[in-house]
XYZ file of C-alpha atoms in Angstrom:
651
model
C 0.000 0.000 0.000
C 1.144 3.529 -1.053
C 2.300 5.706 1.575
C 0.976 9.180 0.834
C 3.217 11.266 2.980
C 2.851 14.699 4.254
C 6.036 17.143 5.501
C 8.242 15.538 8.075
C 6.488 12.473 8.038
C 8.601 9.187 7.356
C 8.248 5.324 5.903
C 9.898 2.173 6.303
C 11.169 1.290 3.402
C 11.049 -2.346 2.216
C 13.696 -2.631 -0.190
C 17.067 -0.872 -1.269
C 17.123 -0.679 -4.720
C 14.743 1.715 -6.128
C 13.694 4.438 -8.636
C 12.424 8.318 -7.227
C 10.243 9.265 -9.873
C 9.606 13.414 -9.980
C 7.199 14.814 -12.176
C 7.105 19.114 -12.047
C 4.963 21.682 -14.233
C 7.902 22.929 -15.712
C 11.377 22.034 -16.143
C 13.305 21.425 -12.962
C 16.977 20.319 -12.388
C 16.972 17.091 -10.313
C 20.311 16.252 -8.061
C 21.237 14.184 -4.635
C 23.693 14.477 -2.106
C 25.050 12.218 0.281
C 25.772 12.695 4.150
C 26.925 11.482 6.885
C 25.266 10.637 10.322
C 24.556 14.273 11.007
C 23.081 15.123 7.224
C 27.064 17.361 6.159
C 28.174 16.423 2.822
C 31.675 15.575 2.879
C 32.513 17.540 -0.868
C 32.063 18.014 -4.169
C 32.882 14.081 -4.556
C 29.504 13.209 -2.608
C 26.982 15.441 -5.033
C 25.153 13.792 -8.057
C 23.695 16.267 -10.645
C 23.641 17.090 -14.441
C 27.242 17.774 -14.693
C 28.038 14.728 -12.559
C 25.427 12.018 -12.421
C 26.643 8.972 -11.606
C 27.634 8.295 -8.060
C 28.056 4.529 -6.433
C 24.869 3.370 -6.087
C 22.649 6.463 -7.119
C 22.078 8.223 -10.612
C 20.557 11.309 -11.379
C 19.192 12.813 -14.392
C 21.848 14.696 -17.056
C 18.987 17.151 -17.829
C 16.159 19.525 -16.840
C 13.213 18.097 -17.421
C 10.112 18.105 -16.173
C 9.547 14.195 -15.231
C 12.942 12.724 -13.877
C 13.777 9.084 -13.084
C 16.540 8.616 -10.176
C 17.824 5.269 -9.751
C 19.027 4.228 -6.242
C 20.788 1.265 -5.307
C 20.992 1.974 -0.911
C 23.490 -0.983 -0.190
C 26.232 -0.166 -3.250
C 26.670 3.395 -1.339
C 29.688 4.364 0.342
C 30.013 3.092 3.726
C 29.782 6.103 5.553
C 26.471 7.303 3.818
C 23.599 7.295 6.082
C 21.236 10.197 4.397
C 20.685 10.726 0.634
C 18.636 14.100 -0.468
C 17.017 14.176 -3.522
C 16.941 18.336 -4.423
C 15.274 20.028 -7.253
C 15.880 23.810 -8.586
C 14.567 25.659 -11.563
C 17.217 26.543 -14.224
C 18.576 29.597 -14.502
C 18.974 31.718 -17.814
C 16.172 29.249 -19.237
C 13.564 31.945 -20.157
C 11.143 29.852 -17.264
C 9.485 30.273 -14.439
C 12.149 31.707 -11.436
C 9.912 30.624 -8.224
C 8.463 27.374 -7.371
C 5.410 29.646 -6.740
C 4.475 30.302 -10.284
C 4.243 26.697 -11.254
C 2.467 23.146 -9.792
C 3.366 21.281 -7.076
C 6.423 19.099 -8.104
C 5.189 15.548 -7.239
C 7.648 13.232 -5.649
C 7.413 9.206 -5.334
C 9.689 6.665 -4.366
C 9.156 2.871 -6.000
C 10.550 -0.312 -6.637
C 12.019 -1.731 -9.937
C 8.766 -2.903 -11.205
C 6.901 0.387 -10.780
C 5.202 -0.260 -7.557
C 5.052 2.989 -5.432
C 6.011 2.660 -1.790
C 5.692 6.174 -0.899
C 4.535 9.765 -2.481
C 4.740 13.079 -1.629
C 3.676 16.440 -3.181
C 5.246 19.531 -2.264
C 2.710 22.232 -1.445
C 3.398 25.529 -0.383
C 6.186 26.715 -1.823
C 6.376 30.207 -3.505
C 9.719 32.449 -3.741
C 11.923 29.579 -3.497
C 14.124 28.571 -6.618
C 15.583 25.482 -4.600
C 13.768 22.990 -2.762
C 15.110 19.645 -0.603
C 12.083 17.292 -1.925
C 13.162 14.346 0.561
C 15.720 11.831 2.256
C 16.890 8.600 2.008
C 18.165 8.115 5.572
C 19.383 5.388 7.949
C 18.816 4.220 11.206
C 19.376 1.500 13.720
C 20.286 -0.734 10.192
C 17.043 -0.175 8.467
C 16.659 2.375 5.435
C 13.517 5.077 5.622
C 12.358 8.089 3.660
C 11.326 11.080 5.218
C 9.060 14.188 3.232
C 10.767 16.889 3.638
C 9.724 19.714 1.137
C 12.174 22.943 2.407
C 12.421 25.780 0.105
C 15.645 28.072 0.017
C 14.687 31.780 -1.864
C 18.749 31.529 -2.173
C 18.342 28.757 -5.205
C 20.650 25.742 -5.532
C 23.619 28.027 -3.872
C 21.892 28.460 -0.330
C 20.651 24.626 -0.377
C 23.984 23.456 -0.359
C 25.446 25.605 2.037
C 22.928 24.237 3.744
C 24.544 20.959 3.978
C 27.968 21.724 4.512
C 29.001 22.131 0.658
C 32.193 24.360 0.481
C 32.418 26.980 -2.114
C 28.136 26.295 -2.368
C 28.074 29.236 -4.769
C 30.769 28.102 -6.985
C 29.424 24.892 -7.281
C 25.535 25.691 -7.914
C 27.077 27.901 -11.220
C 28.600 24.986 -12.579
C 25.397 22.841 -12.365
C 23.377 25.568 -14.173
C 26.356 25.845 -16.947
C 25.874 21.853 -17.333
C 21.664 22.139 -17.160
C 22.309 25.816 -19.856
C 24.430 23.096 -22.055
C 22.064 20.081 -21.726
C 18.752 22.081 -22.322
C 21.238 23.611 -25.642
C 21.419 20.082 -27.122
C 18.140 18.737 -26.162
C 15.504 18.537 -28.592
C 12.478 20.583 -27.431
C 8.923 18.458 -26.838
C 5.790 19.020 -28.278
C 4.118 21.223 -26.129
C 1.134 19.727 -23.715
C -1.814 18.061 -25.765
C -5.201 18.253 -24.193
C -6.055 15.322 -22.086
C -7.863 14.110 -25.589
C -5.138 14.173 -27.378
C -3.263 11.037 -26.468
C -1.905 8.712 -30.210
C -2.836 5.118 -30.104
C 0.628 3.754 -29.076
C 2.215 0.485 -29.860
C 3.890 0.812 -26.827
C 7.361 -0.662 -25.917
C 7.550 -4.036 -24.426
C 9.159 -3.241 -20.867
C 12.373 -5.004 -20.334
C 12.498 -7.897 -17.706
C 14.440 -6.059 -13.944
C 15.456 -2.434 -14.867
C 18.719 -2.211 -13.169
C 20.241 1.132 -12.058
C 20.183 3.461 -14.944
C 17.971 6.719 -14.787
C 16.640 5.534 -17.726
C 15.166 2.165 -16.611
C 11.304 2.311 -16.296
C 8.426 0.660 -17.278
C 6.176 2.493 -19.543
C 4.519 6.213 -18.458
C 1.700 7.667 -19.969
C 3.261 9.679 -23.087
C 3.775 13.124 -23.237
C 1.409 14.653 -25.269
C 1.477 15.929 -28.973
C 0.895 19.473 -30.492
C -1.618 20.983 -28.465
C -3.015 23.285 -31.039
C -3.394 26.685 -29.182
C 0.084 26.869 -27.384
C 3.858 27.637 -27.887
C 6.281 25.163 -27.490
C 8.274 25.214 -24.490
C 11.359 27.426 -26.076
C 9.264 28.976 -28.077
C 9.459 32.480 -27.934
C 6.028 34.804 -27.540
C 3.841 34.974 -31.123
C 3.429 38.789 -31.946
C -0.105 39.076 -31.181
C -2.781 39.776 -33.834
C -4.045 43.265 -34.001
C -7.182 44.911 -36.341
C -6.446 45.406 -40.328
C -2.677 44.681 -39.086
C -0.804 42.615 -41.766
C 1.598 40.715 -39.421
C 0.766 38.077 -37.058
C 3.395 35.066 -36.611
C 0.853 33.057 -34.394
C 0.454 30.071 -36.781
C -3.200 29.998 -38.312
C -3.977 26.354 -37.814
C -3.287 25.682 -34.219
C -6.593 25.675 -33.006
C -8.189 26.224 -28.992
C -10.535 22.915 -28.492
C -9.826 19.265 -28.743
C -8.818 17.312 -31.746
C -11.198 14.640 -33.070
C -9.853 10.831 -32.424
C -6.992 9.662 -34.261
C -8.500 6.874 -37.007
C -9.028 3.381 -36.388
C -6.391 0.623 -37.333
C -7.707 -2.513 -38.383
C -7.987 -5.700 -36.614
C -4.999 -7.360 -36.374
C -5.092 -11.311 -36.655
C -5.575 -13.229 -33.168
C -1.950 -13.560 -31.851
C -0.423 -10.816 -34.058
C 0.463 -7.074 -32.893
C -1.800 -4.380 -34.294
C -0.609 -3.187 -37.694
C 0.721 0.270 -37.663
C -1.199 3.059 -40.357
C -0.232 6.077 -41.027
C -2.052 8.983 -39.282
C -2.809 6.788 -35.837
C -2.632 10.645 -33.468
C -5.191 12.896 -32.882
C -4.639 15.991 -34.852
C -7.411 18.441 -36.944
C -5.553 17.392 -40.674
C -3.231 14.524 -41.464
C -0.930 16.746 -41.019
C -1.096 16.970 -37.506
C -1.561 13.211 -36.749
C 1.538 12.594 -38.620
C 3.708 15.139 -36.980
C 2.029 13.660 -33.341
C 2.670 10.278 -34.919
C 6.429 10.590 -35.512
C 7.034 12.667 -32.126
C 5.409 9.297 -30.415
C 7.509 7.195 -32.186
C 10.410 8.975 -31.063
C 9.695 8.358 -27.230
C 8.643 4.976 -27.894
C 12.192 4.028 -29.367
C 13.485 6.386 -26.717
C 12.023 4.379 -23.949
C 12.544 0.891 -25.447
C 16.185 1.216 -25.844
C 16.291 3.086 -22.055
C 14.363 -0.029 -20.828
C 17.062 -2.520 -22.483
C 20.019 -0.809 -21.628
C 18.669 -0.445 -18.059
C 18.249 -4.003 -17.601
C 21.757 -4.937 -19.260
C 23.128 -2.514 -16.630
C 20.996 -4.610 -13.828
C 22.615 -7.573 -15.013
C 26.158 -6.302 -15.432
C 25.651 -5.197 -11.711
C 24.322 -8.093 -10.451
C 26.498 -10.591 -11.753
C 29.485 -8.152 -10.233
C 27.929 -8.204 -6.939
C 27.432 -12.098 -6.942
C 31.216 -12.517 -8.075
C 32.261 -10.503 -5.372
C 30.397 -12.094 -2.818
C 32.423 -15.408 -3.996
C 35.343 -14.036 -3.890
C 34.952 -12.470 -0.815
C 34.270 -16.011 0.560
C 37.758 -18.215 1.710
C 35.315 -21.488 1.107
C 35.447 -20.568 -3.234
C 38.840 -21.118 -3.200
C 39.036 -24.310 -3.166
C 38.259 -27.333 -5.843
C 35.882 -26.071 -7.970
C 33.100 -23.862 -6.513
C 34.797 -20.502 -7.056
C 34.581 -21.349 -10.885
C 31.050 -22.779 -10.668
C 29.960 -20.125 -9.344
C 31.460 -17.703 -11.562
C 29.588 -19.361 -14.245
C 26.713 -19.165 -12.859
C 26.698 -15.523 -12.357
C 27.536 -14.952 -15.920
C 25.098 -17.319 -16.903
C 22.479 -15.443 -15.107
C 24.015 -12.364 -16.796
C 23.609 -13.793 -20.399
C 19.909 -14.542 -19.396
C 19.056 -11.658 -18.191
C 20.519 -9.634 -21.201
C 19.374 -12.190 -23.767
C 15.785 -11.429 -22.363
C 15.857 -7.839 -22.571
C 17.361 -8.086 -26.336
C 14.259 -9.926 -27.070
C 11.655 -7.616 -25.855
C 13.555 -4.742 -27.644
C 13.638 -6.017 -30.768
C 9.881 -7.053 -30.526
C 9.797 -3.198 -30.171
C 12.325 -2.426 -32.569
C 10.068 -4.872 -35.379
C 7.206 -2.701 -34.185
C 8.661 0.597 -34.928
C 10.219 -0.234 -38.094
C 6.892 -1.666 -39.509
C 5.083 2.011 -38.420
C 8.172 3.699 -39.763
C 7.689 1.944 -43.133
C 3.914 3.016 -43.461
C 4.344 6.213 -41.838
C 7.412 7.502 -43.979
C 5.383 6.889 -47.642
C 2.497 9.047 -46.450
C 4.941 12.222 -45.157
C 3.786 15.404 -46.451
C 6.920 17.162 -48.433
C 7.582 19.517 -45.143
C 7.878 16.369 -43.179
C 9.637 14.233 -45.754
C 13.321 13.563 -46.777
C 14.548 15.505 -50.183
C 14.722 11.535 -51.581
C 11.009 11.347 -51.010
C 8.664 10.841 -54.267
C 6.744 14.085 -53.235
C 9.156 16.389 -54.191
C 8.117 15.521 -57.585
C 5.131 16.505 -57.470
C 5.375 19.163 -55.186
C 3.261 22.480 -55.801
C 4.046 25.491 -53.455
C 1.630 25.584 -50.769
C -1.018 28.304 -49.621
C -0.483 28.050 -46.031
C 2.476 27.596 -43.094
C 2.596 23.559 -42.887
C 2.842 22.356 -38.711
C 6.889 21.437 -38.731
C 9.857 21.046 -40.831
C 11.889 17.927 -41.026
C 16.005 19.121 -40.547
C 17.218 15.940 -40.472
C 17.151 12.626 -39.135
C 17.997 10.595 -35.534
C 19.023 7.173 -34.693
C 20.534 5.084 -31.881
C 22.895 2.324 -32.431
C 21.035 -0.453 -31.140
C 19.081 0.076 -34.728
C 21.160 2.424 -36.454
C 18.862 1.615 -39.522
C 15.515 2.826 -38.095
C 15.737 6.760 -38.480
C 13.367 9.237 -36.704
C 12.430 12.101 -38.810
C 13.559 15.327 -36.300
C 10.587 17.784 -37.043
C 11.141 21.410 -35.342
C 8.050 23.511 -35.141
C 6.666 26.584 -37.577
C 7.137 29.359 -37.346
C 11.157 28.922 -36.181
C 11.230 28.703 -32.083
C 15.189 28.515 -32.552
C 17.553 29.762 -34.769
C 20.230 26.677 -36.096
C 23.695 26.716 -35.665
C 25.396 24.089 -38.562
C 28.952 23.650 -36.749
C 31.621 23.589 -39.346
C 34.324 22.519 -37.268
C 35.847 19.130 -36.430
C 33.975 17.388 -33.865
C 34.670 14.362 -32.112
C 32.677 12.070 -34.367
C 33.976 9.231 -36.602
C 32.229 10.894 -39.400
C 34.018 14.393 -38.996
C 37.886 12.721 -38.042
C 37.471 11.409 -41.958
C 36.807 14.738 -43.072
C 39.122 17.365 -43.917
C 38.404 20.853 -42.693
C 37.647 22.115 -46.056
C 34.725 19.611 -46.862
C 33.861 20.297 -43.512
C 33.181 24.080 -44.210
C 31.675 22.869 -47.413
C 28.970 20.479 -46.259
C 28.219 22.849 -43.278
C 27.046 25.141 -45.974
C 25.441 22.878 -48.352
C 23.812 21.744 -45.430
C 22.347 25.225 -44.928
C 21.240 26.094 -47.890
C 19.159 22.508 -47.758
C 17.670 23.770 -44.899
C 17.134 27.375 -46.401
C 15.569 25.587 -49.687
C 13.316 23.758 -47.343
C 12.129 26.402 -45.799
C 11.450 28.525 -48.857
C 9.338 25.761 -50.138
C 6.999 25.209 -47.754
C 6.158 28.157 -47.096
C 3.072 29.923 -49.252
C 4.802 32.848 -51.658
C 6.552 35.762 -50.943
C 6.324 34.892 -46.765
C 9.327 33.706 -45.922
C 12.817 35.834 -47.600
C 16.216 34.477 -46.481
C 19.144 36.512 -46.558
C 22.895 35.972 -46.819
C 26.043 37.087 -45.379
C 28.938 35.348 -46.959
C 31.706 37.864 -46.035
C 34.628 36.750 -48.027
C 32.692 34.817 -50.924
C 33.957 31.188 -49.773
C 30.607 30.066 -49.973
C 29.644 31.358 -53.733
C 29.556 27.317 -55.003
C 26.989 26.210 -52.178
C 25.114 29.431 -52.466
C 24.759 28.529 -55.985
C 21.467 26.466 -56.211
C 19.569 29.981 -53.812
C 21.407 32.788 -56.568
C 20.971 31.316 -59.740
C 16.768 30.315 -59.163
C 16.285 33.802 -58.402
C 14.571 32.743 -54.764
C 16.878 35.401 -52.705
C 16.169 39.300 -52.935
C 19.478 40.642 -53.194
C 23.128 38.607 -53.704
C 24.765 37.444 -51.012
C 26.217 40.234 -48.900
C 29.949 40.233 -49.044
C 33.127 42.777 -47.027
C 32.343 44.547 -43.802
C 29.906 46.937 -45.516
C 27.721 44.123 -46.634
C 27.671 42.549 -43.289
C 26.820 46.407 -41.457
C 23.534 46.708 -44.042
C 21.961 43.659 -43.901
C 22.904 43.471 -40.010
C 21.241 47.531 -40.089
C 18.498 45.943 -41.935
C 16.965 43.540 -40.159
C 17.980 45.495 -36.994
C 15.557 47.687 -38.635
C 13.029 46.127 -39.224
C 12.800 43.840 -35.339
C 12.701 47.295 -33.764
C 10.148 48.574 -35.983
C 7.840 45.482 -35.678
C 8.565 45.455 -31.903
C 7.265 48.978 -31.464
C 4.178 48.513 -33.620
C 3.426 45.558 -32.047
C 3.476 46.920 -28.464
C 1.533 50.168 -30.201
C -0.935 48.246 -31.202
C -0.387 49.431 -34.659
C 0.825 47.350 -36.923
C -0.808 48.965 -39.522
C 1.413 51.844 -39.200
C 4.540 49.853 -40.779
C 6.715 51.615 -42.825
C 5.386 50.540 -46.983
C 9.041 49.339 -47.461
C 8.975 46.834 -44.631
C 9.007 42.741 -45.569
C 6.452 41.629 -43.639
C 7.691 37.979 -44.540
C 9.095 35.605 -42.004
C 13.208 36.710 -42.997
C 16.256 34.152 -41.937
C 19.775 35.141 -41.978
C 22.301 32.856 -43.228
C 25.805 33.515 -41.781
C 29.012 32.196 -43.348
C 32.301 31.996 -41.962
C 31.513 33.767 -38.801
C 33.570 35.683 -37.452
C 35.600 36.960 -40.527
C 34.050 40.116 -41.883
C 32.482 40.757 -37.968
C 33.795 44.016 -36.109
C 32.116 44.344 -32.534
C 29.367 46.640 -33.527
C 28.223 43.745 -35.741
C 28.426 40.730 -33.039
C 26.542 42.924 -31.125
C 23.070 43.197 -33.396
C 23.993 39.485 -34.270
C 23.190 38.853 -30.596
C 20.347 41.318 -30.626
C 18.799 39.575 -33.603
C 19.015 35.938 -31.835
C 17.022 37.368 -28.718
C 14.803 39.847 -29.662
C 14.432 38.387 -33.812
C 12.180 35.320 -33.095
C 9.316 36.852 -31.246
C 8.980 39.160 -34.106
C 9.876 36.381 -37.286
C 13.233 37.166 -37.698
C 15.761 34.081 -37.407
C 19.202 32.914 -37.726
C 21.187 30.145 -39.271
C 24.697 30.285 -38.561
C 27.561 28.107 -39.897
C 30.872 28.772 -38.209
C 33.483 26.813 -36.286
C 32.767 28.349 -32.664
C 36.758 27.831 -31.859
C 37.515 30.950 -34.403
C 35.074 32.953 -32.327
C 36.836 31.988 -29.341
C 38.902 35.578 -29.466
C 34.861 37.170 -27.759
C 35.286 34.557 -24.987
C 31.639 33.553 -22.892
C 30.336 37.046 -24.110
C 28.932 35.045 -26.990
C 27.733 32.078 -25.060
C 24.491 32.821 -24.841
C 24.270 33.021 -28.817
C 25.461 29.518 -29.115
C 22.695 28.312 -26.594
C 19.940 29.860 -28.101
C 20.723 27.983 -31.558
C 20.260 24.593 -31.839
C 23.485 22.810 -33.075
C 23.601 20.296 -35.981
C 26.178 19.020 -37.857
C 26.894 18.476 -41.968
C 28.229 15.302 -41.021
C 26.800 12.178 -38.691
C 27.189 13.467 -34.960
C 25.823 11.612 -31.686
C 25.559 15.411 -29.709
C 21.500 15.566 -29.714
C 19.844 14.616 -26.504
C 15.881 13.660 -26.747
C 13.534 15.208 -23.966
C 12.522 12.031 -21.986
C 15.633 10.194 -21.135
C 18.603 11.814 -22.480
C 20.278 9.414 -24.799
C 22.905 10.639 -27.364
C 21.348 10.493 -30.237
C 22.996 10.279 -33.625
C 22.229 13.287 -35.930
C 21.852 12.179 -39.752
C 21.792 15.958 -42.011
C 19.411 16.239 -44.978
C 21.132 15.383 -48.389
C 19.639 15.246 -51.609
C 19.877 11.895 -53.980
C 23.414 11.731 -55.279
C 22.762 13.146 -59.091
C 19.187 14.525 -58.621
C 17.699 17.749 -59.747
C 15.148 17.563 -57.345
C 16.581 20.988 -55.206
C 16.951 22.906 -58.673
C 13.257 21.784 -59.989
C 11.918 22.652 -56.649
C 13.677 26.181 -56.384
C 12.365 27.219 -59.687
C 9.123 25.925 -58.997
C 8.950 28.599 -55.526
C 10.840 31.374 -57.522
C 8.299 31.238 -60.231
C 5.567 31.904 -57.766
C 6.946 34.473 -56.216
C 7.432 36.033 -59.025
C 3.692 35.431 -60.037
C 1.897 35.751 -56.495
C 1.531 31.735 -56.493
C -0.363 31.862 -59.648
């Protein structure tokens, strides 16, 4: 029976190994410390958190998130641990909520491996505090309890732990938040909340026999859900909001207030065989929609199945260590036989265990690739990849599709089953395509120059992409290209016709179109907060505008990195965006005053690169780049096809 547990009260608890599931209304950065009799954490060495997460016998998540999975193991901590604290903050610099106040009660419980919850607690009453001691693990007379404990510090992360005894508390709490600013950089952002309607039909994963002691071992949780029409995504920033006879409003026109109508029906799948996947099984108000719901759910189902298996391979690793130990540790294995019997009995029990959890993820694996092959045919061309039969037939559209497909994701348990990564329309994040040498395989085979060369190719994909699904004349990309290294890539954009003016080259180019789109942010921003949008200069673009920037920093004085930076805060929330492709090492000369550029863009690569983190668990996942059939026309037909109608209104 549950123990629902109100502050200061405590639990037995029956077991040592176990999972502290938190689930907040907003992102929250989940951590543990260890202590001694008297609760004082003995240093640095003794704290689990983003930038640190695995200690013996505990595991924390490497993100903020809003649902978190800790993984306990009570008798593999040190031997002078008697108290563990689980402690949440809110992240800093995160464009969130700063106060526990302003959002709901984080919800704490403590379970066993298979789900079972021994004890739960929700943390009322909080309201200035940024920090917040959720509860302990603690020990006494032998036997392990948990105690609520729910105490708020208005200091933030800093003040809890010199709280405990942590020395240089204040240093240490800034280098969390740098690892939580550089995890929330690389993680994909969720589709926002759906309504309680809006739930896909899942083919969910098959959980995986004994999660062991990863974060990410869990049996299946009710998804989060897909696009709820009527809000922002969670880094989105604020849609300029609609005013009378004005001609700009970047709220997207098909995201809609009430709830979507059931996703359809799949048919009946033969006794003893798994339902068979269709394309379109989401709730959504067009196909559209389902799909784009579709594909995010079959992204956390392959997220979860592979957290599942390589949770319980974990639990076997560790529990064939702890049995060999225990021989070893006994004077009676050493002689005859028994020390070797047993040996092979632990790894026996370790090859079962693993072989098991194999099995139920490739049942899930089968699953996924059988959706994947009816849901990739039936993409629309926003959603699809450029080697897609749509492209053939594509006609430019008369309206903003839902999300734009930038590439693709995989894991290497199935390298072969790819996830289409759709980002949300309009832009909630500029890109950054890094041209420098990373640490992946794919980049150490490339020399720098084809580096620089697919970073751009890469970006003018994405540029074409965007072009063409969006209706004519809303959506005008511009280019800086400061010494003309780029003129080759560039080509395909120039020589259609599909950019209003040539690539902008020398530091004069780079001041104008910089002045520009200054320009025009500050204009829109005014008439926006006017209410009078209608008052817009006649010269103004009120197309969605994206600024591709090559070779950054050359060509950049400090004047210019300066309205760069304005542009990437203040450009989204009035349809102004940025693309960047630069090696950040050049731009190392500005030091951290640049930082918060690079965070605000999400990174991708022109080559394969593992440095994208999903939303739920955190796995590296392996970014694949868009790349067009090797000797197809396709990007050429389809550029001529969106410069014609702009030329002609779309007629």
């Amino acid at each position: 029976m549950t123990a629902e547990l109100v502050r200061g009260q405590n639990h037995t608890l029956p077991q040592t190994r176990l999972e502290i599931r938190i689930s907040a209304g907003a992102p929250v950065v989940a951590g543990a410390t260890l202590g001694d009799e008297t609760g004082r954490v003995a240093g640095v060495e003794w704290i689990a958190h983003p930038g640190s997460p695995q200690l013996h016998g505990l595991e924390v998540s490497r993100q903020a998130a809003a649902d978190h999975r800790l993984a306990v193991d009570l008798d593999a901590l040190p031997d002078g641990v008697h108290r563990v604290t689980v402690l949440l903050a809110l992240p800093l610099d995160a464009g969130g909520p700063t106060r526990f106040g302003a959002v709901a009660s984080p919800f704490v419980a403590v379970t066993g491996l298979d789900g079972a919850e021994i004890a739960t607690f929700t943390l009322t009453g909080l309201d200035s505090e940024s920090a917040v001691a959720a509860l302990e693990l603690y020990r006494r007379q032998g036997a392990w309890k948990v105690r609520a404990v729910g105490q708020g510090y208005a200091g933030g992360l800093a003040a809890m732990l010199a709280d405990q005894g942590v020395d240089r508390a204040a240093e240490l709490a800034g280098t969390i938040q740098d690892a939580v600013a550089r995890g929330l950089a690389r993680s994909v952002a969720p589709p926002p909340p759906r309504t309680p309607e809006g739930d896909r039909v899942r083919h969910a994963p098959t959980p995986a026999p004994a999660p062991g002691n990863g974060q990410s071992g869990r049996p299946p949780v009710p998804p989060p859900p897909p696009a709820a029409p009527a809000q922002p995504g969670p880094l989105a920033e604020p849609a300029a909001p609609a005013t009378a006879g004005g001609p700009i409003n970047y709220a997207h026109p098909r995201r809609q207030s009430t709830a979507p109508p059931p996703p359809p029906v799949a048919p009946p799948a033969r006794p003893g065989q798994p339902a068979q996947p269709v394309a379109g099984d989401a709730t959504g108000w067009s196909m559209d929609e389902r799909l784009y719901n579709q594909v995010w759910g079959m992204f956390e189902d392959l997220a979860r199945a592979v957290a599942a298996y390589r949770s319980a391979v974990d639990f076997a690793e560790s529990r064939m260590d702890q049995e060999l130990e225990r021989t070893l540790s006994d004077p009676r294995s050493r002689i005859g036989g028994a020390g070797d019997r047993a040996r092979e009995e632990a790894r026996a029990k370790r090859d079962e265990l693993t072989a098991r959890a194999r099995e139920s993820l490739d049942r899930d694996l089968a699953q996924l690739d059988a959706e994947s092959a009816v849901v990739e045919p039936a993409l629309p061309a926003s959603y699809a990849g450029w080697d897609n039969p749509v492209w053939h037939g594509y006609r430019v559209p008369m309206e903003i599709p839902m999300a734009l497909r930038i590439g693709d994701l995989h894991l290497p348990e199935r390298a072969d089953l790819r996830i289409p990564l759709l980002v949300r329309l309009p832009l909630e994040r500029g890109m950054w395509i890094d041209s420098g040498r990373t640490a992946s395989e794919a980049a150490a085979l490339t020399g720098q120059d084809r580096l620089r060369g697919l970073a751009m190719e890469t970006a003018v994909l994405h540029a074409a992409r965007l072009l063409a699904v969006y209706p004519p004349n809303e959506f005008t990309v511009h280019v800086i290209d400061p010494a003309g290294s780029a003129a080759g890539a560039l080509a395909p954009l120039v020589r259609s016709g599909v950019l209003p003016s040539p690539p902008a080259t020398g530091a004069q180019g780079v001041s104008s179109v910089l002045a520009h789109l200054t320009r025009r942010v500050d204009l829109v921003q005014m008439a926006v907060r006017a209410g009078a949008a209608d008052s817009l200069p006649p010269d103004l673009d009120p197309a969605e505008q994206l600024l591709i920037v090559n070779d950054f920093p050359h060509g950049f004085d400090d004047r210019a990195v300066t309205q760069l930076r304005y542009l990437a805060d203040e450009g989204p929330s009035v349809g102004v965006h940025l693309m960047m492709v630069a090696d950040r090492e050049e731009a190392s000369e500005y030091g951290p005053i640049l930082d918060p550029l690079w965070r605000s863009l999400l990174r991708v690569t022109p080559v394969a690169d593992d440095h994208l983190a999903d939303p739920w668990v955190g796995h590296a996942w392996t970014y694949e780049p868009p790349r067009t059939p090797p000797g197809s026309a396709v990007l050429d037909q389809v550029l001529e096809r969106v410069a014609h109608a702009r030329r002609t209104g779309g007629r």
